[in-house]
PDB file of C-alpha atoms in Angstrom:
ATOM      1  CA  MET A   4      75.909  91.226 101.080  1.00 46.00           C
ATOM      2  CA  ASP A   5      79.098  90.059  99.328  1.00 52.00           C
ATOM      3  CA  MET A   6      82.224  90.731 101.299  1.00 54.00           C
ATOM      4  CA  ARG A   7      85.272  91.578  99.220  1.00 55.00           C
ATOM      5  CA  PRO A   8      88.298  89.581 100.320  1.00 46.00           C
ATOM      6  CA  VAL A   9      90.496  91.769 102.439  1.00 53.00           C
ATOM      7  CA  ARG A  10      93.494  89.539 101.930  1.00 67.00           C
ATOM      8  CA  PRO A  11      93.471  88.003  98.429  1.00 81.00           C
ATOM      9  CA  LEU A  12      96.559  85.905  99.162  1.00 85.00           C
ATOM     10  CA  VAL A  13      94.736  84.181 102.015  1.00 87.00           C
ATOM     11  CA  CYS A  14      91.762  83.533  99.724  1.00 90.00           C
ATOM     12  CA  GLU A  15      94.067  82.021  97.093  1.00 89.00           C
ATOM     13  CA  ARG A  16      95.652  79.742  99.660  1.00 90.00           C
ATOM     14  CA  VAL A  17      92.283  78.667 101.075  1.00 91.00           C
ATOM     15  CA  ARG A  18      90.895  77.951  97.598  1.00 91.00           C
ATOM     16  CA  GLY A  19      93.935  75.820  96.866  1.00 90.00           C
ATOM     17  CA  GLN A  20      93.347  73.813 100.046  1.00 91.00           C
ATOM     18  CA  ILE A  21      89.624  73.264  99.514  1.00 91.00           C
ATOM     19  CA  SER A  22      90.160  70.400  97.077  1.00 86.00           C
ATOM     20  CA  VAL A  23      92.771  68.871  99.365  1.00 89.00           C
ATOM     21  CA  SER A  24      90.339  69.045 102.269  1.00 90.00           C
ATOM     22  CA  LEU A  25      87.688  67.173 100.235  1.00 88.00           C
ATOM     23  CA  ASP A  26      90.172  64.305  99.920  1.00 86.00           C
ATOM     24  CA  GLY A  27      90.704  64.322 103.706  1.00 86.00           C
ATOM     25  CA  GLU A  28      94.392  65.243 103.434  1.00 88.00           C
ATOM     26  CA  LEU A  29      94.471  68.263 105.759  1.00 87.00           C
ATOM     27  CA  SER A  30      95.281  68.319 109.445  1.00 89.00           C
ATOM     28  CA  GLN A  31      92.681  69.239 112.028  1.00 89.00           C
ATOM     29  CA  LEU A  32      94.257  72.693 112.458  1.00 89.00           C
ATOM     30  CA  GLU A  33      94.222  73.359 108.703  1.00 89.00           C
ATOM     31  CA  ARG A  34      90.561  72.289 108.463  1.00 89.00           C
ATOM     32  CA  ALA A  35      89.690  74.644 111.349  1.00 90.00           C
ATOM     33  CA  MET A  36      91.516  77.535 109.665  1.00 90.00           C
ATOM     34  CA  ILE A  37      89.660  76.939 106.384  1.00 91.00           C
ATOM     35  CA  ALA A  38      86.304  76.719 108.179  1.00 91.00           C
ATOM     36  CA  SER A  39      87.046  79.978 110.011  1.00 91.00           C
ATOM     37  CA  HIS A  40      87.903  81.727 106.751  1.00 91.00           C
ATOM     38  CA  LEU A  41      84.815  80.381 104.983  1.00 92.00           C
ATOM     39  CA  GLU A  42      82.600  81.795 107.762  1.00 92.00           C
ATOM     40  CA  ARG A  43      83.994  85.272 107.092  1.00 91.00           C
ATOM     41  CA  CYS A  44      84.408  85.181 103.292  1.00 91.00           C
ATOM     42  CA  THR A  45      81.261  84.567 101.250  1.00 91.00           C
ATOM     43  CA  ALA A  46      83.174  84.410  97.948  1.00 91.00           C
ATOM     44  CA  CYS A  47      85.340  81.560  99.189  1.00 92.00           C
ATOM     45  CA  GLU A  48      82.293  79.846 100.718  1.00 94.00           C
ATOM     46  CA  ALA A  49      80.545  79.946  97.334  1.00 94.00           C
ATOM     47  CA  TYR A  50      83.692  78.580  95.661  1.00 94.00           C
ATOM     48  CA  ALA A  51      83.879  75.749  98.234  1.00 94.00           C
ATOM     49  CA  ALA A  52      80.215  74.838  97.669  1.00 95.00           C
ATOM     50  CA  GLU A  53      80.760  74.721  93.904  1.00 95.00           C
ATOM     51  CA  VAL A  54      83.868  72.538  94.232  1.00 94.00           C
ATOM     52  CA  ARG A  55      82.098  70.218  96.702  1.00 93.00           C
ATOM     53  CA  GLY A  56      79.150  69.779  94.319  1.00 94.00           C
ATOM     54  CA  PHE A  57      81.384  69.141  91.325  1.00 92.00           C
ATOM     55  CA  THR A  58      83.547  66.668  93.249  1.00 91.00           C
ATOM     56  CA  GLN A  59      80.493  64.801  94.552  1.00 92.00           C
ATOM     57  CA  ALA A  60      79.046  64.598  91.027  1.00 92.00           C
ATOM     58  CA  LEU A  61      82.306  63.140  89.714  1.00 89.00           C
ATOM     59  CA  ARG A  62      82.517  60.585  92.518  1.00 89.00           C
ATOM     60  CA  VAL A  63      79.002  59.236  92.042  1.00 92.00           C
ATOM     61  CA  ALA A  64      79.077  59.235  88.226  1.00 92.00           C
ATOM     62  CA  PRO A  65      79.560  55.805  86.609  1.00 91.00           C
ATOM     63  CA  LEU A  66      82.893  55.124  84.964  1.00 87.00           C
ATOM     64  CA  GLU A  67      82.911  55.578  81.219  1.00 86.00           C
ATOM     65  CA  PRO A  68      84.589  52.871  79.174  1.00 87.00           C
ATOM     66  CA  MET A  69      87.363  54.112  76.934  1.00 86.00           C
ATOM     67  CA  ALA A  70      86.886  53.890  73.186  1.00 88.00           C
ATOM     68  CA  ARG A  71      90.472  52.715  72.776  1.00 88.00           C
ATOM     69  CA  PRO A  72      93.312  52.067  75.238  1.00 86.00           C
ATOM     70  CA  VAL A  73      95.842  54.703  76.118  1.00 85.00           C
ATOM     71  CA  VAL A  74      99.288  53.861  74.769  1.00 85.00           C
ATOM     72  CA  ILE A  75     102.331  55.774  75.961  1.00 84.00           C
ATOM     73  CA  HIS A  76     105.141  55.675  73.469  1.00 80.00           C
ATOM     74  CA  ARG A  77     108.688  55.681  74.674  1.00 73.00           C
ATOM     75  CA  ARG A  78     110.724  58.677  73.687  1.00 68.00           C
ATOM     76  CA  ARG A  79     113.491  57.932  71.233  1.00 62.00           C
ATOM     77  CA  ARG A  80     115.532  60.972  72.201  1.00 60.00           C
ATOM     78  CA  HIS A  81     117.432  59.029  74.851  1.00 61.00           C
ATOM     79  CA  VAL A  82     118.645  56.485  72.324  1.00 61.00           C
ATOM     80  CA  GLY A  83     120.045  59.271  70.132  1.00 68.00           C
ATOM     81  CA  ALA A  84     121.922  60.767  73.071  1.00 71.00           C
ATOM     82  CA  ARG A  85     123.535  57.407  73.845  1.00 75.00           C
ATOM     83  CA  VAL A  86     124.620  57.035  70.242  1.00 78.00           C
ATOM     84  CA  GLN A  87     126.123  60.537  70.299  1.00 83.00           C
ATOM     85  CA  VAL A  88     128.081  59.799  73.480  1.00 83.00           C
ATOM     86  CA  ALA A  89     129.372  56.519  72.053  1.00 85.00           C
ATOM     87  CA  ALA A  90     130.414  58.237  68.811  1.00 87.00           C
ATOM     88  CA  ALA A  91     132.253  60.991  70.701  1.00 89.00           C
ATOM     89  CA  ALA A  92     134.080  58.394  72.800  1.00 89.00           C
ATOM     90  CA  ALA A  93     135.082  56.480  69.661  1.00 90.00           C
ATOM     91  CA  VAL A  94     136.444  59.653  68.054  1.00 90.00           C
ATOM     92  CA  ALA A  95     138.432  60.497  71.199  1.00 89.00           C
ATOM     93  CA  ILE A  96     139.933  57.008  71.342  1.00 89.00           C
ATOM     94  CA  ALA A  97     140.802  57.126  67.638  1.00 88.00           C
ATOM     95  CA  ALA A  98     142.522  60.507  68.136  1.00 87.00           C
ATOM     96  CA  LEU A  99     144.566  59.176  71.061  1.00 86.00           C
ATOM     97  CA  VAL A 100     145.578  56.041  69.179  1.00 84.00           C
ATOM     98  CA  GLY A 101     146.512  58.139  66.122  1.00 81.00           C
ATOM     99  CA  ALA A 102     148.616  60.490  68.219  1.00 79.00           C
ATOM    100  CA  GLY A 103     150.327  57.540  69.878  1.00 77.00           C
ATOM    101  CA  GLU A 104     151.147  55.995  66.518  1.00 75.00           C
ATOM    102  CA  ALA A 105     152.479  59.303  65.229  1.00 74.00           C
ATOM    103  CA  MET A 106     154.730  59.648  68.271  1.00 74.00           C
ATOM    104  CA  ARG A 107     155.968  56.040  68.165  1.00 72.00           C
ATOM    105  CA  GLY A 108     159.712  55.816  67.703  1.00 65.00           C
ATOM    106  CA  GLN A 109     160.350  59.501  68.379  1.00 66.00           C
ATOM    107  CA  GLN A 110     162.764  60.377  71.182  1.00 62.00           C
ATOM    108  CA  LEU A 111     161.420  63.045  73.504  1.00 59.00           C
ATOM    109  CA  ASP A 112     164.037  65.171  75.252  1.00 60.00           C
ATOM    110  CA  VAL A 113     162.478  66.296  78.489  1.00 58.00           C
ATOM    111  CA  GLU A 114     164.495  68.233  81.048  1.00 57.00           C
ATOM    112  CA  PRO A 115     163.244  69.959  84.149  1.00 58.00           C
ATOM    113  CA  PRO A 116     162.548  73.651  83.488  1.00 58.00           C
ATOM    114  CA  ASN A 117     165.031  74.824  86.155  1.00 58.00           C
ATOM    115  CA  PHE A 118     168.020  73.331  84.355  1.00 55.00           C
ATOM    116  CA  VAL A 119     169.705  74.463  81.142  1.00 53.00           C
ATOM    117  CA  PRO A 120     172.917  73.360  79.495  1.00 57.00           C
ATOM    118  CA  GLU A 121     176.058  74.822  81.114  1.00 60.00           C
ATOM    119  CA  GLY A 122     176.918  77.180  78.256  1.00 56.00           C
ATOM    120  CA  ALA A 123     173.414  78.644  77.953  1.00 53.00           C
ATOM    121  CA  ALA A 124     173.156  80.123  81.465  1.00 48.00           C
ATOM    122  CA  HIS A 125     174.139  83.607  80.306  1.00 51.00           C
ATOM    123  CA  ILE A 126     171.386  83.606  77.634  1.00 54.00           C
ATOM    124  CA  SER A 127     168.376  82.845  79.843  1.00 54.00           C
ATOM    125  CA  ASN A 128     167.223  83.460  83.403  1.00 63.00           C
ATOM    126  CA  TYR A 129     167.312  79.761  84.317  1.00 67.00           C
ATOM    127  CA  MET A 130     169.799  78.484  86.870  1.00 72.00           C
ATOM    128  CA  THR A 131     172.444  75.932  85.995  1.00 79.00           C
ATOM    129  CA  ARG A 132     172.580  72.595  87.762  1.00 82.00           C
ATOM    130  CA  GLN A 133     175.561  73.809  89.831  1.00 84.00           C
ATOM    131  CA  GLN A 134     173.653  76.910  90.959  1.00 80.00           C
ATOM    132  CA  VAL A 135     170.664  74.821  92.055  1.00 79.00           C
ATOM    133  CA  GLU A 136     172.910  72.430  93.979  1.00 83.00           C
ATOM    134  CA  ARG A 137     174.689  75.382  95.645  1.00 81.00           C
ATOM    135  CA  GLU A 138     171.367  76.906  96.739  1.00 79.00           C
ATOM    136  CA  GLN A 139     170.139  73.567  98.099  1.00 79.00           C
ATOM    137  CA  ALA A 140     173.368  73.169 100.115  1.00 79.00           C
ATOM    138  CA  ILE A 141     173.067  76.710 101.538  1.00 77.00           C
ATOM    139  CA  LEU A 142     169.399  76.203 102.427  1.00 76.00           C
ATOM    140  CA  SER A 143     170.129  72.868 104.125  1.00 75.00           C
ATOM    141  CA  ARG A 144     172.605  74.622 106.472  1.00 76.00           C
ATOM    142  CA  ALA A 145     170.332  77.603 107.171  1.00 72.00           C
ATOM    143  CA  ARG A 146     169.109  78.247 110.687  1.00 69.00           C
ATOM    144  CA  ALA A 147     165.825  79.782 111.741  1.00 67.00           C
ATOM    145  CA  GLY A 148     166.055  83.530 112.343  1.00 67.00           C
ATOM    146  CA  HIS A 149     169.272  84.052 110.344  1.00 66.00           C
ATOM    147  CA  PRO A 150     169.186  85.598 106.846  1.00 69.00           C
ATOM    148  CA  VAL A 151     170.425  83.477 103.924  1.00 63.00           C
ATOM    149  CA  GLN A 152     172.257  85.017 100.964  1.00 63.00           C
ATOM    150  CA  LEU A 153     171.385  83.440  97.596  1.00 59.00           C
ATOM    151  CA  PHE A 154     172.689  85.096  94.407  1.00 57.00           C
ATOM    152  CA  GLY A 155     172.654  88.605  95.823  1.00 54.00           C
ATOM    153  CA  GLU A 156     169.219  88.345  97.462  1.00 52.00           C
ATOM    154  CA  ALA A 157     168.769  87.954 101.195  1.00 48.00           C
ATOM    155  CA  LEU A 158     165.963  85.615 102.234  1.00 49.00           C
TER     156      LEU A 158
END
């Protein structure tokens, strides 16, 4: 009488471990669990007998000489990737050098964004240098717990 496996996941796991057990790579507990399952499941027991017979036949069979040696060719894809990285680096360096040469001799006027010329304060929302200095002086004299008045706003 063939018993249908009640738990197919257990049968799958046991069948996966049968080959490992033939190589002697299972613990004593795992071998006992497989033996217990094989006593209850005739389908897995038949599978184990088939795998044991096949494995034994392979182990006792004489080695066959190869007709020609196995040669593993190295992939060339890695070389192409290195060339691409080197080319990209060369282009980036050339762009930086070109930009540097284009900028050579040009005066760059860089001012902090909080400062504008004295006459332009009414045009933009930026503070003049005097206003920034005034705020810094007020803040340096401020005391904890007392409000500070800066340009109409209490902090």
